[in-house]
XYZ file of C-alpha atoms in Angstrom:
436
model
C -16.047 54.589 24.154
C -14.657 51.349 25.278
C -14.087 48.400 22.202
C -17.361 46.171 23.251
C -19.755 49.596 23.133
C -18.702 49.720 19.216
C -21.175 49.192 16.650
C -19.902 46.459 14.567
C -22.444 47.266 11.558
C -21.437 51.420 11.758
C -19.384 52.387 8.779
C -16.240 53.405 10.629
C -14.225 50.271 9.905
C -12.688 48.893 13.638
C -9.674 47.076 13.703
C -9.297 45.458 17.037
C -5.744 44.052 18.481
C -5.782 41.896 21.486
C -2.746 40.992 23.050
C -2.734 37.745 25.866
C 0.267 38.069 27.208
C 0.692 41.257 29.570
C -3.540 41.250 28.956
C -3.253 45.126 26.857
C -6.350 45.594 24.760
C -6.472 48.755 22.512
C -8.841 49.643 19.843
C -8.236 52.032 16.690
C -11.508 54.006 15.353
C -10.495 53.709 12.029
C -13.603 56.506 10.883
C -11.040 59.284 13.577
C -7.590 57.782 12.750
C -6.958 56.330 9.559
C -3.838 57.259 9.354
C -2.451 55.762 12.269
C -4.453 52.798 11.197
C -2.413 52.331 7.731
C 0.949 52.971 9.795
C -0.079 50.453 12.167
C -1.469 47.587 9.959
C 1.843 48.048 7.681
C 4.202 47.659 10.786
C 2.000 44.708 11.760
C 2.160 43.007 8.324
C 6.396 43.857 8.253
C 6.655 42.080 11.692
C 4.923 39.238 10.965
C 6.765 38.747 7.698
C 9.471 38.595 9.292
C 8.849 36.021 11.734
C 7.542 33.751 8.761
C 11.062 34.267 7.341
C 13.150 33.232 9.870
C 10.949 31.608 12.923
C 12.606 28.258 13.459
C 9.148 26.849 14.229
C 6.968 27.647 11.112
C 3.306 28.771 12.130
C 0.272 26.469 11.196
C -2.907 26.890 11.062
C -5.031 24.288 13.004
C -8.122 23.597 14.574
C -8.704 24.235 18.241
C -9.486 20.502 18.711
C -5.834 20.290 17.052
C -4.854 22.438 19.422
C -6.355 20.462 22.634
C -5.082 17.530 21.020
C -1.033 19.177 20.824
C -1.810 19.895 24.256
C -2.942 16.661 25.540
C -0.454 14.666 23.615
C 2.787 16.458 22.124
C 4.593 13.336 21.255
C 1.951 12.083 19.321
C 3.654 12.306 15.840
C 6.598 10.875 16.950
C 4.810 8.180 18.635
C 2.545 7.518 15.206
C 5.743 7.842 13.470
C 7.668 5.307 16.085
C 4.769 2.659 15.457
C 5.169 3.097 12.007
C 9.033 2.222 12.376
C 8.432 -0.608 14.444
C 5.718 -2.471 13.127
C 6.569 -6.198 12.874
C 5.021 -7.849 9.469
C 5.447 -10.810 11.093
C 2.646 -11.084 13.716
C -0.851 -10.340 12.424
C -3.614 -12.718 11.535
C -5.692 -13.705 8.090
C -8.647 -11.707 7.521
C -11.427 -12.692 4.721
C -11.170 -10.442 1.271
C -13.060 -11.357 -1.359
C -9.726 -10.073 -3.718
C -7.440 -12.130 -1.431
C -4.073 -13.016 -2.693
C -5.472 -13.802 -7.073
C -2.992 -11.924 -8.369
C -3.046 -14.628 -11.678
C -4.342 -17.172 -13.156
C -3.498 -20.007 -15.252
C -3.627 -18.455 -18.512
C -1.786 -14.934 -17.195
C 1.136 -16.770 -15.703
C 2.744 -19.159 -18.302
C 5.516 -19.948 -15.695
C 3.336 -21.881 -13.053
C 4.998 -25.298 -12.653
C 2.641 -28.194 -13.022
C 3.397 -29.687 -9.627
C 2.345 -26.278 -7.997
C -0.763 -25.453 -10.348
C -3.574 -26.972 -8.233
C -6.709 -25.890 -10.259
C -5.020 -27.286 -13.866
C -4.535 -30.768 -10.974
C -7.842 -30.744 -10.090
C -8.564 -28.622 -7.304
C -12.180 -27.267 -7.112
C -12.045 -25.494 -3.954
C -10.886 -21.686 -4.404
C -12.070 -20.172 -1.055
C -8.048 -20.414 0.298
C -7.439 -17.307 -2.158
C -9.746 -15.471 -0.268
C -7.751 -14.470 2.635
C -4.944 -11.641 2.944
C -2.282 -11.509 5.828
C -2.956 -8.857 7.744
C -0.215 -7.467 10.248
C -1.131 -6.590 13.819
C 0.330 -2.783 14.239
C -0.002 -1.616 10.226
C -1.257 -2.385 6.603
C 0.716 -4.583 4.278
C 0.845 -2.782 0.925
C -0.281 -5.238 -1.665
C 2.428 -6.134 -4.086
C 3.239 -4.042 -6.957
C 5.175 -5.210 -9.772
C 5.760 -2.060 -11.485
C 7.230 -0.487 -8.380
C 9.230 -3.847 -7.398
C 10.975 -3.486 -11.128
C 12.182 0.046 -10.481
C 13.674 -0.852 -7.254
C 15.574 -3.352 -8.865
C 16.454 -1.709 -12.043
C 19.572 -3.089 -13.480
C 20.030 -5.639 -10.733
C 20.489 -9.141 -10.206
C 18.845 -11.379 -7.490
C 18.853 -15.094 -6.232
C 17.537 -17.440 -4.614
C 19.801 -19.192 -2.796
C 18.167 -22.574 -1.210
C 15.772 -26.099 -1.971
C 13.098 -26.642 -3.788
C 10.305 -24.326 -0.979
C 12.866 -21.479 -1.642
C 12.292 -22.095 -5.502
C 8.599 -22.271 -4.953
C 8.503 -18.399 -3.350
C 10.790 -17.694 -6.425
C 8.432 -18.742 -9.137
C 5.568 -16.896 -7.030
C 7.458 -14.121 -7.993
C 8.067 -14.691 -11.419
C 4.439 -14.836 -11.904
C 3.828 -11.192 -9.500
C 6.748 -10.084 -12.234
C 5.548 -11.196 -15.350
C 1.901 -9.400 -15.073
C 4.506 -6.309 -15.605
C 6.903 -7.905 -17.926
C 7.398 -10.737 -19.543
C 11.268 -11.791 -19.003
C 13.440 -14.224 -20.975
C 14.825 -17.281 -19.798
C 18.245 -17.209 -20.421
C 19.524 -20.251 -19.002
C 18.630 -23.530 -17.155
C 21.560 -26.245 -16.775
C 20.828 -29.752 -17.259
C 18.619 -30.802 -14.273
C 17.183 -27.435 -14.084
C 18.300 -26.796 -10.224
C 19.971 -23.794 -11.503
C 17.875 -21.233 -13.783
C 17.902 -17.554 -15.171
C 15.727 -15.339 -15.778
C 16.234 -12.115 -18.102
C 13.609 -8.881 -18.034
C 15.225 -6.677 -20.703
C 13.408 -3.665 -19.947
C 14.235 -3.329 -16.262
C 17.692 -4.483 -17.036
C 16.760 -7.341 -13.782
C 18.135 -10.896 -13.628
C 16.161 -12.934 -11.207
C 18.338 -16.613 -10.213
C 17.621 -19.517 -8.431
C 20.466 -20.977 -6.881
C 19.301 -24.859 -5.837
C 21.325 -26.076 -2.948
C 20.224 -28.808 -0.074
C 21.607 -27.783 2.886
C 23.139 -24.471 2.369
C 26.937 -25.989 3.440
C 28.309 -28.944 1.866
C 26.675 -32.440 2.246
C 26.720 -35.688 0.685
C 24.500 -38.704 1.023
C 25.605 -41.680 1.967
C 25.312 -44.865 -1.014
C 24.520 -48.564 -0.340
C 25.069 -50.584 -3.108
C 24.849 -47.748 -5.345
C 21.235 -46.585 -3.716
C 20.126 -43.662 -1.736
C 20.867 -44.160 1.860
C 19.110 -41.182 3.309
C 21.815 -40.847 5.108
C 24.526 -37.736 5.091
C 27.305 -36.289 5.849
C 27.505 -32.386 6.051
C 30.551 -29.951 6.290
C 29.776 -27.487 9.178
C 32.450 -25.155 8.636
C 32.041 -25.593 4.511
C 29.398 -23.766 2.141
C 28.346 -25.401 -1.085
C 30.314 -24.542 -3.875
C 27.249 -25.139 -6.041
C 25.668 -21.757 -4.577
C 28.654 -20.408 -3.438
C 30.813 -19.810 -6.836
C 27.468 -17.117 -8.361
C 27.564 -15.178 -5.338
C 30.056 -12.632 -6.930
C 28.225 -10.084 -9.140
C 24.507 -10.775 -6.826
C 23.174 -7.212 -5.896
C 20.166 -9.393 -3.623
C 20.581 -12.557 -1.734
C 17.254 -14.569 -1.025
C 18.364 -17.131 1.435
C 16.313 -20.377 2.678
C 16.781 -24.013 3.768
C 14.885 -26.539 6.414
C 13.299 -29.499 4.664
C 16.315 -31.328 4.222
C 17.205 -31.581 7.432
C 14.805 -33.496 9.147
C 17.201 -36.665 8.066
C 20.192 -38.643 9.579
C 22.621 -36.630 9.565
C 26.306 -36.971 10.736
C 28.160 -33.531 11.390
C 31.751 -33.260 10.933
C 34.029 -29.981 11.186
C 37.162 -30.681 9.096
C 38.094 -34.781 10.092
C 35.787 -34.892 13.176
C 32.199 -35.943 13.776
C 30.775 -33.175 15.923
C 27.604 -34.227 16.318
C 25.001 -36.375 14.984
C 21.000 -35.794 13.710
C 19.130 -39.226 14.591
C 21.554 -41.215 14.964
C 21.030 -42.186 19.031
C 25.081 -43.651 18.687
C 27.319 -43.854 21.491
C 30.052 -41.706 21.491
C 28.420 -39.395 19.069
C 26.414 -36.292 20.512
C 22.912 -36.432 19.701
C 22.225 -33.083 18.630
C 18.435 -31.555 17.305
C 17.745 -30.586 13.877
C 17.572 -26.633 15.035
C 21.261 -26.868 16.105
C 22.339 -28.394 12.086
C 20.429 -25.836 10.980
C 21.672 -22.926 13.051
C 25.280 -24.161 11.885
C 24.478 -24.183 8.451
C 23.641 -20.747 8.562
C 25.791 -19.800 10.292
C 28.364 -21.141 7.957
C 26.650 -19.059 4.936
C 26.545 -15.811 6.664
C 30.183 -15.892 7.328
C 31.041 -16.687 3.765
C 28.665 -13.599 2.751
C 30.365 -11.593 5.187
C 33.733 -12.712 4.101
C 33.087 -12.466 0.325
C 35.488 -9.436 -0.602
C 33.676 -9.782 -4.097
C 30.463 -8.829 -3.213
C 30.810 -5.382 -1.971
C 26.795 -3.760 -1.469
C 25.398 -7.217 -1.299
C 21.557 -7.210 0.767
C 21.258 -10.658 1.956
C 17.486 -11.439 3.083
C 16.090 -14.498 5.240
C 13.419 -15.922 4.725
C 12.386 -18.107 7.567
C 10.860 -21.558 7.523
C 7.898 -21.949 6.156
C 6.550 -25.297 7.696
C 4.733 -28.314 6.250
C 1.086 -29.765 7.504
C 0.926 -33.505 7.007
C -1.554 -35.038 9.544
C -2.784 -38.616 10.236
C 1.565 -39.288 8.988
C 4.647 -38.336 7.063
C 4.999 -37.986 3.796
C 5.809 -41.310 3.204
C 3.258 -42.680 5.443
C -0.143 -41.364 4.105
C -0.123 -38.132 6.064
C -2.354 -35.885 3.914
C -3.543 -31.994 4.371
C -7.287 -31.376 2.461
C -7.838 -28.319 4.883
C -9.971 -25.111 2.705
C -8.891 -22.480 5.120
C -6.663 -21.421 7.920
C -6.183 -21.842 11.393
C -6.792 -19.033 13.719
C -3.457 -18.039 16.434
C -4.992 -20.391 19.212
C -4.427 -22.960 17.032
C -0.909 -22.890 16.264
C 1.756 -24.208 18.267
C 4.934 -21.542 18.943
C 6.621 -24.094 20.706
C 6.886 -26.716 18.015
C 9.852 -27.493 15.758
C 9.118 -26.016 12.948
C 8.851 -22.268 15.335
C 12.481 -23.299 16.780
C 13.754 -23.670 13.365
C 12.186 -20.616 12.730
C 14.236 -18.859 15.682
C 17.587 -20.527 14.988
C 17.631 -18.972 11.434
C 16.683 -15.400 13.287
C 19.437 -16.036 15.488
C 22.243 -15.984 13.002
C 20.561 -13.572 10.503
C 21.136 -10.903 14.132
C 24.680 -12.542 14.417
C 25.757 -11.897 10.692
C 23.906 -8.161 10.927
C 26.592 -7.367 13.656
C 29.423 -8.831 11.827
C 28.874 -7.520 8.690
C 27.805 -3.923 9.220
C 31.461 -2.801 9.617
C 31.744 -4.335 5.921
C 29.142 -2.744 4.030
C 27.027 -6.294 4.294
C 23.515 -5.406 4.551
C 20.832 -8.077 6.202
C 17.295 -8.573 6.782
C 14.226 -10.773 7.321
C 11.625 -12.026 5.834
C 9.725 -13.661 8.464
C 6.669 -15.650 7.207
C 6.644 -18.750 10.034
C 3.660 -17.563 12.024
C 1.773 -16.670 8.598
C 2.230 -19.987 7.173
C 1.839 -21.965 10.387
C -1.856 -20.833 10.079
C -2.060 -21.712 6.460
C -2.438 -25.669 6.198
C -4.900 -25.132 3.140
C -2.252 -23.966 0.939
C -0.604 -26.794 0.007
C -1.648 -29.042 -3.119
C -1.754 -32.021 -1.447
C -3.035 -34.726 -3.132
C -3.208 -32.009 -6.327
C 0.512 -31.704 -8.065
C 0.481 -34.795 -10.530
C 0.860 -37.427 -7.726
C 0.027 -40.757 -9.663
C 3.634 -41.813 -10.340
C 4.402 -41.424 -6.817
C 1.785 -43.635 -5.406
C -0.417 -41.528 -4.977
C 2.278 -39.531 -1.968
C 0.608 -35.957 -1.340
C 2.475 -32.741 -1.347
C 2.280 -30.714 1.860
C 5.890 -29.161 1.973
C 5.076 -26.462 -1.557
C 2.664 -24.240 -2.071
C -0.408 -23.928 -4.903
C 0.178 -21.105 -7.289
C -1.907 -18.677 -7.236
C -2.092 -18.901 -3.172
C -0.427 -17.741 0.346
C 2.896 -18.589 -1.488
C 2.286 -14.862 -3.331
C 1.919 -13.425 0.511
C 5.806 -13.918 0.911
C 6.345 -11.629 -1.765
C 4.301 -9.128 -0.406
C 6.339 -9.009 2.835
C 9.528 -8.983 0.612
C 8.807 -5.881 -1.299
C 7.920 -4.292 2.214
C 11.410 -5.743 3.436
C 13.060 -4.373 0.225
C 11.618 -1.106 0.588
C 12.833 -0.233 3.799
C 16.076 -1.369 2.653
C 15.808 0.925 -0.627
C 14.548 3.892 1.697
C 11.349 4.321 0.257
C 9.514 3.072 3.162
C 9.487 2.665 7.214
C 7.397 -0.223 7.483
């Protein structure tokens, strides 16, 4: 009797074996041999015990459209996984969501200054909330507070920069203080310098207030203002410079300043000048001061034999939208949503700002690796090149300023709160708990 000319509903039992390779069939009438049958199955079950044990390759159990899909396409994991690795928050686009980036209010963030709280200035549109970044190979996780405050369990952080870098901090006091409420432990007397306390994550978020990064002074007429200054390439501020000992993160930012005269010296000699147009002096763009200055801080991180584990994070320049003028020349920005890629211009000033920063942040990664010095980016230039709605404009307490409109900050709540969103995904990578 051959195995197809069995009766499948008969009650001799039929255990059937096939075998591809070599193409042996056999077939065991368990009702005529049962006792070959038990000898047989318990062998079986012993061998393939075994090769659970120890088979280097563990067996799965998948589909067979699993199967044609191994087949087609064995590097497809790794692949998934190398997309995964190299996803770049940076480029993406805004898409609409009606949750958007309202992660608090007015009355659930205490700590919104009044020049950045739009709606408490008068503000009626709220449609600019209503839009989350999304990047173009992967998700960005929303921001989590409770998760952010493990990771930094019994650290200490600062923000190292002007009054913009300020702005992203306070964003993320407010993300922080839906979790916990921290104490403010210290502000000095023209509160450029500020600390904050949260006692149950043992964290101490800083903001370090510095112009240019490196060490510049402004030029005085008659005791007045010049607008004019002088900066140190081959000098940090000491301002900054002198808290950097003890700092387990390093948020680090500059840009606004430095659209200015500016004369640049390197110990006794002018090296250049920032729109100046003097003879004798080379004319040099505002990219190159900036490049310089940090290029200046990265070597004093790198150098710092006091700060041994010390992440340092970039965050890149995060432009202004004035049209129709300057600041100081009735340029204004009313816009109630963002601009779309085509658009934005990638071959402006603010974008080559953008890339000098990137420049030295690479520079100072291959410096300082040898040292323990760890470095990263948070890149939010394209993002907020597209966002000329999030500014408060004529909304941040103008009237004693003649009515001059803000389009350098950023509204609270608003795309500000993105920038932390890309930090935490920055900070988890570095903390290992993520491969975005």
């Amino acid at each position: 009797m051959t195995c197809t000319g069995m009766n499948m509903k008969s009650s001799s039992t039929v255990f059937r074996e096939k075998i591809q390779f070599g193409k042996v069939e056999r077939c065991i009438d368990m009702g005529r041999r049962p006792v070959h049958f038990i000898l047989s199955t318990l062998f079986i079950a012993t061998i393939f015990s075994i090769f659970l044990l120890y088979s280097p390759n563990p067996l799965y159990l998948i589909s067979k459209q699993g199967l044609e899909q191994q087949a087609s396409s064995p590097m497809q994991g790794h692949k998934s996984h190398q997309k995964r690795e190299s996803c770049d928050l940076s480029k993406g686009h805004w898409v609409r969501e009606s949750r958007g980036s309202f992660f608090y209010t007015n009355s659930s963030c205490a700590t919104i200054p009044e020049s950045k709280n739009c709606f408490m200035q008068g503000r009626m549109d709220m449609d600019f909330l209503n839009w989350r970044w999304k990047p173009d190979q992967c998700d960005l996780p929303r921001f989590n507070a409770k998760t952010f405050l493990q990771i930094v369990q019994g650290k200490t952080m600062a923000f190292i920069g002007d009054s913009v870098t300020r702005n992203h901090m306070e964003s993320l006091l407010c993300l922080l203080s839906q979790e916990e409420i921290p104490e403010d432990i210290y502000k000095d007397s023209e509160d450029r310098f500020r600390t904050w306390y949260f006692h149950r994550s043992n964290f101490t978020l800083k903001v370090l207030w510095t112009k240019f990064l490196i060490a510049g002074e402004e030029r005085m007429i008659n005791g007045t203002g010049s607008s004019i200054f002088d900066l140190q390439l081959d000098k940090v501020d000491d301002g900054w410079a002198k808290h950097l000992p003890g700092v387990d993160y390093a948020i680090v930012s500059a840009g606004h300043w430095f659209f200015r005269v500016m004369y640049l010296h390197e110990g006794d000699n002018v090296v250049g000048c920032v729109y100046c147009n003097e003879p004798n002096v080379t004319n040099r763009n505002v990219d190159f001061a900036l490049q310089m200055s940090f290029r200046a801080t990265f070597n004093y991180i790198n150098g710092c034999k006091n700060c041994s584990g010390l992440v340092t994070l970039l965050r890149t320049f995060a432009p202004a939208h004035f049209e129709n003028g300057a600041w100081n020349t009735g340029g204004y920005c009313n816009r109630t949503g963002p601009f779309n890629e085509t658009e934005i211009d990638l071959t402006s000033s603010e974008w080559q700002m953008r890339n000098a920063q990137v420049k030295e942040i690479k520079r100072a990664r291959k410096f300082g690796g040898n040292q323990g010095k760890r470095f990263g980016v948070v890149d939010v230039t394209k993002a907020m090149l597209m966002r000329p709605d999030g500014h408060p404009g004529e909304h941040w307490g103008n009237k004693w300023k003649g009515g001059l409109n803000d389009c350098v900050h950023w509204c609270m709540p608003g795309p500000v709160d993105t920038w932390s969103e890309i930090f935490m995904a920055v900070l988890r990578k570095e903390a290992g708990l993520s491969s975005l």
